[in-house]
Short mmCIF file of C-alpha atoms and ligand atoms in Angstrom, two decimals:
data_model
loop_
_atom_site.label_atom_id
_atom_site.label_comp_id
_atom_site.label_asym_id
_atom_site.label_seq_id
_atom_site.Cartn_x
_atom_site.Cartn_y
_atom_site.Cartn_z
CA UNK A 1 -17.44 33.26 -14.17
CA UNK A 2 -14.93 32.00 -17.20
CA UNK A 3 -15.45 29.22 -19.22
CA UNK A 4 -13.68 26.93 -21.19
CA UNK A 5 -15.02 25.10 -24.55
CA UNK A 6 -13.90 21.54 -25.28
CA UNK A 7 -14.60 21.28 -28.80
CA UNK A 8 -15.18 17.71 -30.23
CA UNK A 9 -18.23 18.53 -32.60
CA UNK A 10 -21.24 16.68 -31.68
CA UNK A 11 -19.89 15.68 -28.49
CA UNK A 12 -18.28 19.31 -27.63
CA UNK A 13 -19.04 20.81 -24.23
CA UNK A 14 -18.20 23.71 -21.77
CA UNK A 15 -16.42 24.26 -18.72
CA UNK A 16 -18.04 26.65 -16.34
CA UNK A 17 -15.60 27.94 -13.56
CA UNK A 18 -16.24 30.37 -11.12
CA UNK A 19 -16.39 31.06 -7.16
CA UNK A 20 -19.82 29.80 -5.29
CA UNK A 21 -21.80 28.81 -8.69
CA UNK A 22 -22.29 25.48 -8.12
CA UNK A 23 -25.88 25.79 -7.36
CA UNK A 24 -26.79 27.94 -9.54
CA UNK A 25 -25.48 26.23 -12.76
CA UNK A 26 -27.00 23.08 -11.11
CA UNK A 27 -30.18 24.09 -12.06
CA UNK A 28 -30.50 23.25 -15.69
CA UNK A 29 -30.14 19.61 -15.31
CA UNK A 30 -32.55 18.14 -17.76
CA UNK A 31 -34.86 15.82 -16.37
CA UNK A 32 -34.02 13.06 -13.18
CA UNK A 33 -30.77 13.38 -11.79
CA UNK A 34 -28.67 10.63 -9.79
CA UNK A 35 -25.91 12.03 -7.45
CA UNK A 36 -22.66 10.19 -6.63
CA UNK A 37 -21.10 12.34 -4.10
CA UNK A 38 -17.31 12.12 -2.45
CA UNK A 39 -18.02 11.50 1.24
CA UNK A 40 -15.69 13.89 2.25
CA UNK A 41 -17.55 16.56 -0.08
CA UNK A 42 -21.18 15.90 0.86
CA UNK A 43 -21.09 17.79 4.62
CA UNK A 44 -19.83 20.65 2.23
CA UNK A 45 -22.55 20.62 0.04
CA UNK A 46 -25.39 22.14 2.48
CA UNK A 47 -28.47 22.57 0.29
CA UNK A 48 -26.78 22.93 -2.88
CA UNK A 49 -28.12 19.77 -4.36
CA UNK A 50 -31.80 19.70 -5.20
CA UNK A 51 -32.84 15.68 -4.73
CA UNK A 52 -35.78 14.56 -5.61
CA UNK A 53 -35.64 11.55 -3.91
CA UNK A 54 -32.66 10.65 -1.26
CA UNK A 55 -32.62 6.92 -2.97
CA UNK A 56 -30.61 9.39 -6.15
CA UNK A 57 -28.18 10.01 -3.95
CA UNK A 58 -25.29 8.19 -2.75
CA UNK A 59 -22.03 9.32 -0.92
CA UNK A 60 -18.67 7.19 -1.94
CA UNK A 61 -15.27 6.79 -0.39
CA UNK A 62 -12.58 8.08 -2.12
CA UNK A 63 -9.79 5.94 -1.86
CA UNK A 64 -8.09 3.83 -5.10
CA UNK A 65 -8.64 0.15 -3.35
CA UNK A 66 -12.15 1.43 -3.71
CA UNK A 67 -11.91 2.58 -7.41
CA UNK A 68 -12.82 -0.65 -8.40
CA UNK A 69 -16.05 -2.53 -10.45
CA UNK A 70 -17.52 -3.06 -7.28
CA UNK A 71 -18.17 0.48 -6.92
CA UNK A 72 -19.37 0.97 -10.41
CA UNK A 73 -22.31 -1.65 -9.82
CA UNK A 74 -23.53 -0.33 -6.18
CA UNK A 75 -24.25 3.18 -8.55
CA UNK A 76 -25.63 1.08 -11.39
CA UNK A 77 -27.82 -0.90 -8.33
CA UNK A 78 -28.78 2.47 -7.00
CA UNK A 79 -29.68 3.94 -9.88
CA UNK A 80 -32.45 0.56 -10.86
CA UNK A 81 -33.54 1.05 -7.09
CA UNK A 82 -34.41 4.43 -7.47
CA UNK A 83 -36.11 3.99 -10.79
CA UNK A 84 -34.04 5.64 -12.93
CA UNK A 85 -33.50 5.21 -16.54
CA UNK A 86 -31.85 6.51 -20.13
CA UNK A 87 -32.75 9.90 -19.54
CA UNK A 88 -30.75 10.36 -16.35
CA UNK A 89 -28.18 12.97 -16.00
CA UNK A 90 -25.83 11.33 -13.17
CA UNK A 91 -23.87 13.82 -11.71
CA UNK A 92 -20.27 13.24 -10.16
CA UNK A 93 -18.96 15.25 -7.55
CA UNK A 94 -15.58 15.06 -6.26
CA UNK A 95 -12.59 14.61 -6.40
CA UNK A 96 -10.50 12.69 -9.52
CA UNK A 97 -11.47 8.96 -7.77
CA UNK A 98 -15.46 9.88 -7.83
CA UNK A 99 -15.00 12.02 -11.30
CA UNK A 100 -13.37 8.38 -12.75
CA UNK A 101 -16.04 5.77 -11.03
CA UNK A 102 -18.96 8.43 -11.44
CA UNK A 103 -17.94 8.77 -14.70
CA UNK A 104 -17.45 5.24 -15.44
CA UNK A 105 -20.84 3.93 -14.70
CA UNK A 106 -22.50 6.81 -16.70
CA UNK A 107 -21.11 5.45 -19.74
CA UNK A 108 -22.74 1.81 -19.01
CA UNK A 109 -25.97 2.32 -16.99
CA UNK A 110 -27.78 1.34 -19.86
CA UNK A 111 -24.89 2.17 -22.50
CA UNK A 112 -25.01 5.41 -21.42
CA UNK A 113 -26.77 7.74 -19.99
CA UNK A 114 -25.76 11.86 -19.88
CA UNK A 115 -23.03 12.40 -17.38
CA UNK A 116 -22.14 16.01 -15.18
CA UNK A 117 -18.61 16.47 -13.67
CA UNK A 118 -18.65 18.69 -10.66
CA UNK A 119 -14.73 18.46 -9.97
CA UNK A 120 -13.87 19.62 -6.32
CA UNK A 121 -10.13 19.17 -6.06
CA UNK A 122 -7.41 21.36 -7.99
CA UNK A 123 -6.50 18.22 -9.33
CA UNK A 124 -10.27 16.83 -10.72
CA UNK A 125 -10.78 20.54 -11.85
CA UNK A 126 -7.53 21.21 -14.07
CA UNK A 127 -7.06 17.66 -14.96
CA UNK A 128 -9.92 14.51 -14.31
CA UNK A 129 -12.59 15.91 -14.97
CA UNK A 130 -11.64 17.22 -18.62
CA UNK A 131 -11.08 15.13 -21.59
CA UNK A 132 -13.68 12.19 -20.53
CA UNK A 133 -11.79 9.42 -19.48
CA UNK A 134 -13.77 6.93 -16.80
CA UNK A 135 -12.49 3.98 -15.26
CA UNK A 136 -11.35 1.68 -11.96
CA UNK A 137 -8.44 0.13 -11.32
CA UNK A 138 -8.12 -3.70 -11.11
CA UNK A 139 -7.07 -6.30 -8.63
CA UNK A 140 -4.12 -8.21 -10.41
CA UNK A 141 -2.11 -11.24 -8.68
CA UNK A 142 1.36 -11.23 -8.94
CA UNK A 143 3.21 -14.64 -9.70
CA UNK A 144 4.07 -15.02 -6.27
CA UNK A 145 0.70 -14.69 -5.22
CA UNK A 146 0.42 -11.04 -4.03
CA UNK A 147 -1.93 -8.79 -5.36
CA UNK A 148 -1.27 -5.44 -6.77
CA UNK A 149 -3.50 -2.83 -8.16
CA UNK A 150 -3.90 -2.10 -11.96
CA UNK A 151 -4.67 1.39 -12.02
CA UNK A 152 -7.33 2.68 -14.33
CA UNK A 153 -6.79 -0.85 -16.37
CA UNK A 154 -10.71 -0.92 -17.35
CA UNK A 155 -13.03 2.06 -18.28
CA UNK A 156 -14.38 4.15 -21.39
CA UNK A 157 -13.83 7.53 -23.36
CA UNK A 158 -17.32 9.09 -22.09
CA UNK A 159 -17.59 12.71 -22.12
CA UNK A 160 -19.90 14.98 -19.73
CA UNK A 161 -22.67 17.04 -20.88
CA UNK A 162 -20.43 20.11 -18.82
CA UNK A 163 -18.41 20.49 -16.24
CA UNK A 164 -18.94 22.82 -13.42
CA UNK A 165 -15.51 23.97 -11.24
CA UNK A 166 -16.85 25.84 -8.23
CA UNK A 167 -13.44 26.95 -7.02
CA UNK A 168 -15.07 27.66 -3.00
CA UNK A 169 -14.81 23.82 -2.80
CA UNK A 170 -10.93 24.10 -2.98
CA UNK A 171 -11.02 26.07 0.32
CA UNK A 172 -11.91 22.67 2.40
CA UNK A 173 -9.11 20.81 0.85
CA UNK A 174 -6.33 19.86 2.88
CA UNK A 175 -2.92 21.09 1.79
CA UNK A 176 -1.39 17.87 0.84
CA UNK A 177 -4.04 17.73 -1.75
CA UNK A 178 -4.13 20.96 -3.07
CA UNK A 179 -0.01 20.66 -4.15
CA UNK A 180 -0.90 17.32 -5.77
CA UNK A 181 -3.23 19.18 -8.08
CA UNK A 182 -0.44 22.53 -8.79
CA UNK A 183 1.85 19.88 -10.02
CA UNK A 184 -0.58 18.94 -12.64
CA UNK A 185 -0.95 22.48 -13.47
CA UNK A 186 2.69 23.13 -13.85
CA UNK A 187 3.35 19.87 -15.72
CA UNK A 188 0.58 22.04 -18.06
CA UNK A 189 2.78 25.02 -17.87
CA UNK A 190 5.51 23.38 -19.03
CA UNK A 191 3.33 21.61 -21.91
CA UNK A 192 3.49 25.11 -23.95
CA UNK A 193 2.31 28.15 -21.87
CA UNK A 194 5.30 30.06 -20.27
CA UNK A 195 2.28 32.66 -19.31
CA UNK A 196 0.78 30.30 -16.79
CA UNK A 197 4.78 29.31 -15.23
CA UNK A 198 5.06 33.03 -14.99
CA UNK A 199 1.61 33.31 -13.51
CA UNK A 200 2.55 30.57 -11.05
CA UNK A 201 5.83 31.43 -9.90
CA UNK A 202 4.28 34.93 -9.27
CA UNK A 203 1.26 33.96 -7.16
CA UNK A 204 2.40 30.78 -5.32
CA UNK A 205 1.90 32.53 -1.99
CA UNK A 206 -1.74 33.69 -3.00
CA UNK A 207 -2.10 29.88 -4.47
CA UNK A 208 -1.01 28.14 -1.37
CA UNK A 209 -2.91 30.18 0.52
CA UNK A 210 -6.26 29.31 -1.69
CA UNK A 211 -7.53 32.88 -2.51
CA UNK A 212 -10.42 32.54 -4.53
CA UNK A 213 -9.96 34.80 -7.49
CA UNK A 214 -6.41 33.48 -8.22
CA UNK A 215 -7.63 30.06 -7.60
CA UNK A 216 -10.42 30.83 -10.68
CA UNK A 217 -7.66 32.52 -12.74
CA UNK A 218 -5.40 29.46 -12.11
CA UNK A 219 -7.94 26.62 -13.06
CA UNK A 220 -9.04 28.78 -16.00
CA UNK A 221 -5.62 28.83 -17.38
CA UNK A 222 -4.92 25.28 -16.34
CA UNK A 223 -7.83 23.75 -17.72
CA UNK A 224 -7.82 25.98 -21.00
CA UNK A 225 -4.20 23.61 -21.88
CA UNK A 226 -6.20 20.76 -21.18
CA UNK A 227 -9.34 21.37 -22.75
CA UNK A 228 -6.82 22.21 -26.07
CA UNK A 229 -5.41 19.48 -26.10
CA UNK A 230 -7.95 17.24 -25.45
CA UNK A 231 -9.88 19.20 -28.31
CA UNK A 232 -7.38 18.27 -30.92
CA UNK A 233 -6.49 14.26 -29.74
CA UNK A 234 -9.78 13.14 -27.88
CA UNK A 235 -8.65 9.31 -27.78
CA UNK A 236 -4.94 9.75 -26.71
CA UNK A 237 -4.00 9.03 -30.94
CA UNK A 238 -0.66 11.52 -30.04
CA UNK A 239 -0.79 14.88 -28.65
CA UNK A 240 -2.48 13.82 -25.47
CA UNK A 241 -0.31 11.58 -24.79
CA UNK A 242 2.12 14.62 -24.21
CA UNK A 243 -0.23 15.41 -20.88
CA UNK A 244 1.42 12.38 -19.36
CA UNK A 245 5.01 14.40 -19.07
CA UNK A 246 7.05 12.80 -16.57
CA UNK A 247 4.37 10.28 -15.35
CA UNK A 248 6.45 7.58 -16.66
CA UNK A 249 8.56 8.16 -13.96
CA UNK A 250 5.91 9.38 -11.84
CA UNK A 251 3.78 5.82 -11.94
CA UNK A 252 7.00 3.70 -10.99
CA UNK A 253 7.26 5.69 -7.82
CA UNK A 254 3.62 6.06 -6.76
CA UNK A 255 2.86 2.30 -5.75
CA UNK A 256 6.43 2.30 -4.39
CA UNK A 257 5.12 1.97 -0.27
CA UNK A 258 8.92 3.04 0.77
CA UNK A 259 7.88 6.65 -0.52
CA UNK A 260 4.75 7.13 0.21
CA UNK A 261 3.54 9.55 -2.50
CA UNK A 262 0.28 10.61 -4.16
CA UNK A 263 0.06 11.15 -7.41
CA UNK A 264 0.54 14.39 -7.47
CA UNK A 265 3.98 14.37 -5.53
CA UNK A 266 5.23 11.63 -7.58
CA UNK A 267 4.65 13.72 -10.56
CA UNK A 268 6.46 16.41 -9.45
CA UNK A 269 9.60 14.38 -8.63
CA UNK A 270 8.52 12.76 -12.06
CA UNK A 271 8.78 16.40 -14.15
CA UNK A 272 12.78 16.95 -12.37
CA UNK A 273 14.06 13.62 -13.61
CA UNK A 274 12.21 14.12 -16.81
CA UNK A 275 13.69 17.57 -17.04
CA UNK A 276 17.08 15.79 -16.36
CA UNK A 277 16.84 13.45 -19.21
CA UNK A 278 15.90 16.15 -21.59
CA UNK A 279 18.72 18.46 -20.48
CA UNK A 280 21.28 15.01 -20.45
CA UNK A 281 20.20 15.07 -24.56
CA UNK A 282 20.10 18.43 -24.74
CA UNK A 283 16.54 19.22 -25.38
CA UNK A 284 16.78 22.02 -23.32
CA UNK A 285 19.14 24.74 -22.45
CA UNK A 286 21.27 24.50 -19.21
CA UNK A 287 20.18 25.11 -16.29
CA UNK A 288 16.42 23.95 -17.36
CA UNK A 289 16.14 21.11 -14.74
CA UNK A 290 17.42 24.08 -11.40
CA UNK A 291 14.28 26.15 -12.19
CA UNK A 292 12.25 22.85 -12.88
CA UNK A 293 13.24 22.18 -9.27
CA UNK A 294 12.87 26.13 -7.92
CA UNK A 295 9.07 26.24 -9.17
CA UNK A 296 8.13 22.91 -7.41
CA UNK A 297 10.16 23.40 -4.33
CA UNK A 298 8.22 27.16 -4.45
CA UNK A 299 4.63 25.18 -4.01
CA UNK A 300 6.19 23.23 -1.14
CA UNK A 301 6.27 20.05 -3.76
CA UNK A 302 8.79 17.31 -3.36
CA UNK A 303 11.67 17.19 -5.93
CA UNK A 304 13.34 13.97 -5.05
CA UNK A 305 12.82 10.85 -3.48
CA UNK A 306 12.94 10.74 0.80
CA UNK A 307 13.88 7.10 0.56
CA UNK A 308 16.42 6.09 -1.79
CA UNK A 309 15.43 3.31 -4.55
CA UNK A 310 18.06 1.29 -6.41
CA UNK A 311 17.72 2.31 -10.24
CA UNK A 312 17.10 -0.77 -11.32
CA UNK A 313 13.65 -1.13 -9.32
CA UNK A 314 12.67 1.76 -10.80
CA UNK A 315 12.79 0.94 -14.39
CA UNK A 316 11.46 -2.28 -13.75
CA UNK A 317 8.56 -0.39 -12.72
CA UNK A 318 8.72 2.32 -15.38
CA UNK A 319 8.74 -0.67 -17.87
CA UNK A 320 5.47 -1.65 -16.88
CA UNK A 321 3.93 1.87 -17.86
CA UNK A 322 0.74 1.28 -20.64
CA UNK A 323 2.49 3.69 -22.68
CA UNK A 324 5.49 1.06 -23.87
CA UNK A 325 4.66 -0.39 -26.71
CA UNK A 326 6.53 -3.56 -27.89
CA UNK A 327 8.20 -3.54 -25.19
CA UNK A 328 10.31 0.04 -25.58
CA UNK A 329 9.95 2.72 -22.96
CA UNK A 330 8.02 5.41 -24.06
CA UNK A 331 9.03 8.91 -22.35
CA UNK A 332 7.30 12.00 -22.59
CA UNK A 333 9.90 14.95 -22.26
CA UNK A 334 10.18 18.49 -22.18
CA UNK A 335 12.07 19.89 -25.07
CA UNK A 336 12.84 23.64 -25.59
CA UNK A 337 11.20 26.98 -23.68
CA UNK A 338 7.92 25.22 -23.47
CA UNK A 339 7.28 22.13 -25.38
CA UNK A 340 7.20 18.79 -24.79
CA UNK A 341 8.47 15.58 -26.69
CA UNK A 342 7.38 11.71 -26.70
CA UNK A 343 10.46 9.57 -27.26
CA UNK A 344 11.37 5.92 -27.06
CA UNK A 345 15.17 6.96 -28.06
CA UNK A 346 16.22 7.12 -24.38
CA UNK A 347 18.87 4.91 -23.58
CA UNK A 348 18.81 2.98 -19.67
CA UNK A 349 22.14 5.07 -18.81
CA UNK A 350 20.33 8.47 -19.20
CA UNK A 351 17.06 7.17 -17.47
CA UNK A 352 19.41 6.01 -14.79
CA UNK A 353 21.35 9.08 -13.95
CA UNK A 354 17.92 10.96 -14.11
CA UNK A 355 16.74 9.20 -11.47
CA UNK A 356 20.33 9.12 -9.24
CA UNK A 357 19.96 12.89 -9.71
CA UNK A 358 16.19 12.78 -7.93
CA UNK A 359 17.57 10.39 -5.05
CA UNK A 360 17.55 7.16 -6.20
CA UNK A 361 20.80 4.60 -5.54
N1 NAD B 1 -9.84 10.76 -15.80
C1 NAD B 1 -8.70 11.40 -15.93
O1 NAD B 1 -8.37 11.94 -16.98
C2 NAD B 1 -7.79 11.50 -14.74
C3 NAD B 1 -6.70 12.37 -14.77
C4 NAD B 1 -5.90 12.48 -13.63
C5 NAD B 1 -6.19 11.72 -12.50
N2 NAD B 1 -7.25 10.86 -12.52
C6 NAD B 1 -7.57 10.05 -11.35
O2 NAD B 1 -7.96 10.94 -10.31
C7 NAD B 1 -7.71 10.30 -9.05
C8 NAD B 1 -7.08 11.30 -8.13
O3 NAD B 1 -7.98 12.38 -7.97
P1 NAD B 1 -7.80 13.46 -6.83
O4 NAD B 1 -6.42 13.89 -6.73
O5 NAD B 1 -8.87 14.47 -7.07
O6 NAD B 1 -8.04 12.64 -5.52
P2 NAD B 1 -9.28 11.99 -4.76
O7 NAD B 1 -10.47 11.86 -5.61
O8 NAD B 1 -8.73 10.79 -4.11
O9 NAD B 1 -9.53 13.08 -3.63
C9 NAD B 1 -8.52 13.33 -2.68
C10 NAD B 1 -9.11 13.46 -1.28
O10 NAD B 1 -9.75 14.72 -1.15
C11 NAD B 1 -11.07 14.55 -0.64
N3 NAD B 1 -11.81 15.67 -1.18
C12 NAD B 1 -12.28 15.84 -2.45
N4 NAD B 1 -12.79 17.08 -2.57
C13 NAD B 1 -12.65 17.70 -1.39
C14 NAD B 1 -12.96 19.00 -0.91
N5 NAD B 1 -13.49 19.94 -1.72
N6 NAD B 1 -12.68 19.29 0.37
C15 NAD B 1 -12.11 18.37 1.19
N7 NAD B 1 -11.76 17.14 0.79
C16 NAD B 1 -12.03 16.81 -0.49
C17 NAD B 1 -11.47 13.19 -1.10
O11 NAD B 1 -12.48 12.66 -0.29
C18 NAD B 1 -10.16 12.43 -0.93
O12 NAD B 1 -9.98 12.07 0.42
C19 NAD B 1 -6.83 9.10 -9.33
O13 NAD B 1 -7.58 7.93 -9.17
C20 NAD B 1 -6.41 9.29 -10.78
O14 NAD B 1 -6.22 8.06 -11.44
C21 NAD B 1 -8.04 10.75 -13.61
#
């Protein structure tokens, strides 16, 4: 087993990550303990979970129309029924959408009660399930009277006790899923660790194909970025705002129906026109933005868009990103081997031709 420490003094915890551990490090939950399991996880699960009483467990859907307050009070109404109270531990396990909602209403059942992440996507282990961010999205009405969703718009900095990444899980995802999750881990890679791009270009048969011990050493080295980060900027003050690398392009293109991304696949098309900007202002050398491409394209993950977008819809979108402040564009960008830049000094020409150049009209 390897862990990871996320250090934040009083509030510092660890990261246990190994292959079939889950119930095993399970067992040191102190006192009552409410379960909010992904339904898609729970058939999985076999006797791993040790209830005392089936009203402290409840199964969700994972989908992000159900990320949403009404979620957050069915666990809070659960949690009354079954008699629970302060000293709860409320356990979490799934993927990112459970991690976030789970999450969410452990830091208000009664202003808080102790919280345990059991990630069990790539995605939730190298990336949601670290740092303690909670939340649901919101239902927001457009002026023409549609609605759209406002992702993550409410939740709360709320970090878990630990974090337990049993990487066996990963086996049952489907492959879709698992990609969305390597793009995270190479938008890490690119964040500072040439090691781990090395690592990835090296395995990405053995990745794809989910073996288990590469799977541990690729969620150890994924989450260790992370967990550094997150270490040294807990509330997103500046350096973990450099996690959100080319999600500024990424979140105009995800709600986009036309394209019909996840997250994940949005981010990778997100890190190529990010990696064209920086290589347009010559943060990087030549030639940056073709091995951008080769390393996604390698984990089967899409580098441009299928349907093409006029510009301009895109940056209307990318100006809506809670990153802007006053109104300018905030981009995060890579800049040099391995490092990473946040800028508002990117003019709409250069954000243009970086997305012509990943399909967009
Ligand atoms: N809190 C944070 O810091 C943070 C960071 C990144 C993303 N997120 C959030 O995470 C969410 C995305 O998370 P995600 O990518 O894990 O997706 P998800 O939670 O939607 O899970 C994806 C799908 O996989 C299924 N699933 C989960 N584990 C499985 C397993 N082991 N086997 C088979 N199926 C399984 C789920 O039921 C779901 O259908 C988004 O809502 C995003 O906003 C949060």
């Amino acid at each position: 087993m390897n862990c990871v420490q996320i250090e934040l003094g009083d509030r510092s915890y660890e990261m246990q990550i190994g292959c079939c551990i889950l119930k095993e490090m399970l067992c040191d939950v102190q006192g009552r303990a409410m379960f909010v399991v992904d339904d898609n996880v729970m058939p999985l699960l076999g006797d791993t979970l040790s209830v005392d009483d089936e009203r402290s467990l409840m199964t969700m859907f994972a989908s992000e129309t159900n990320k949403m307050m009404g979620s957050v009070e069915k666990i809070w109404d659960a949690m009354l029924d079954a008699g629970h109270d302060r000293a709860t531990t409320l356990v979490a396990v799934g993927g990112g959408i459970v991690g976030d909602v789970g999450g969410f209403a452990a830091a208000t059942f009664m202003r808080g009660v102790p919280l345990i992440q059991v990630p069990t996507t790539l995605l939730a282990m190298v990336d949601a399930s670290i740092g303690g961010k909670t939340g649901v999205n919101t239902t927001r009405t457009r002026s023409d009277g549609s609605e759209i969703l406002g992702k993550n718009l409410a939740g709360a900095f709320w970090q878990p006790k630990k974090v337990i990444a049993d990487v066996q899980m990963l086996q049952s995802l489907d492959a879709r899923q698992l990609r969305c999750g390597l793009a995270e881990c190479v938008k890490h890679a690119m964040l500072g660790n040439p090691a781990l791009l090395a690592f990835i270009e090296a395995n990405a048969e053995s990745i794809l194909d989910c073996e288990l011990k590469v799977m541990e050493e690729l969620v150890f080295r994924s989450a260790s970025i992370k967990a550094k980060v997150v270490s040294r900027d807990e509330r997103e003050g500046g350096e973990r705002a450099l996690l959100n690398l080319g999600h500024t392009f990424a979140h105009a293109m995800e709600p986009m129906p036309a394209l019909g991304l996840l997250h994940g696949e949005a981010v990778s098309i997100g890190l190529v026109a990010a990696a064209n900007c920086s290589e347009a202002l010559g943060l990087v050398r030549d030639g940056f933005v073709d091995r951008t491409r080769e390393v996604l394209s390698k984990l089967g993950l899409p580098v441009r868009m299928q349907t093409a977008i006029p510009t301009t819809e895109c940056i209307t979108m990318m100006q809506l990103d809670k990153k802007n402040r006053d109104g300018k564009m905030r981009l995060v960008l890579p800049e040099g081997d391995c490092g990473a830049v946040i800028t508002e000094d990117v003019d709409l020409e250069t954000i243009s031709l970086a997305l012509l150049a990943v399909g967009a009209c």
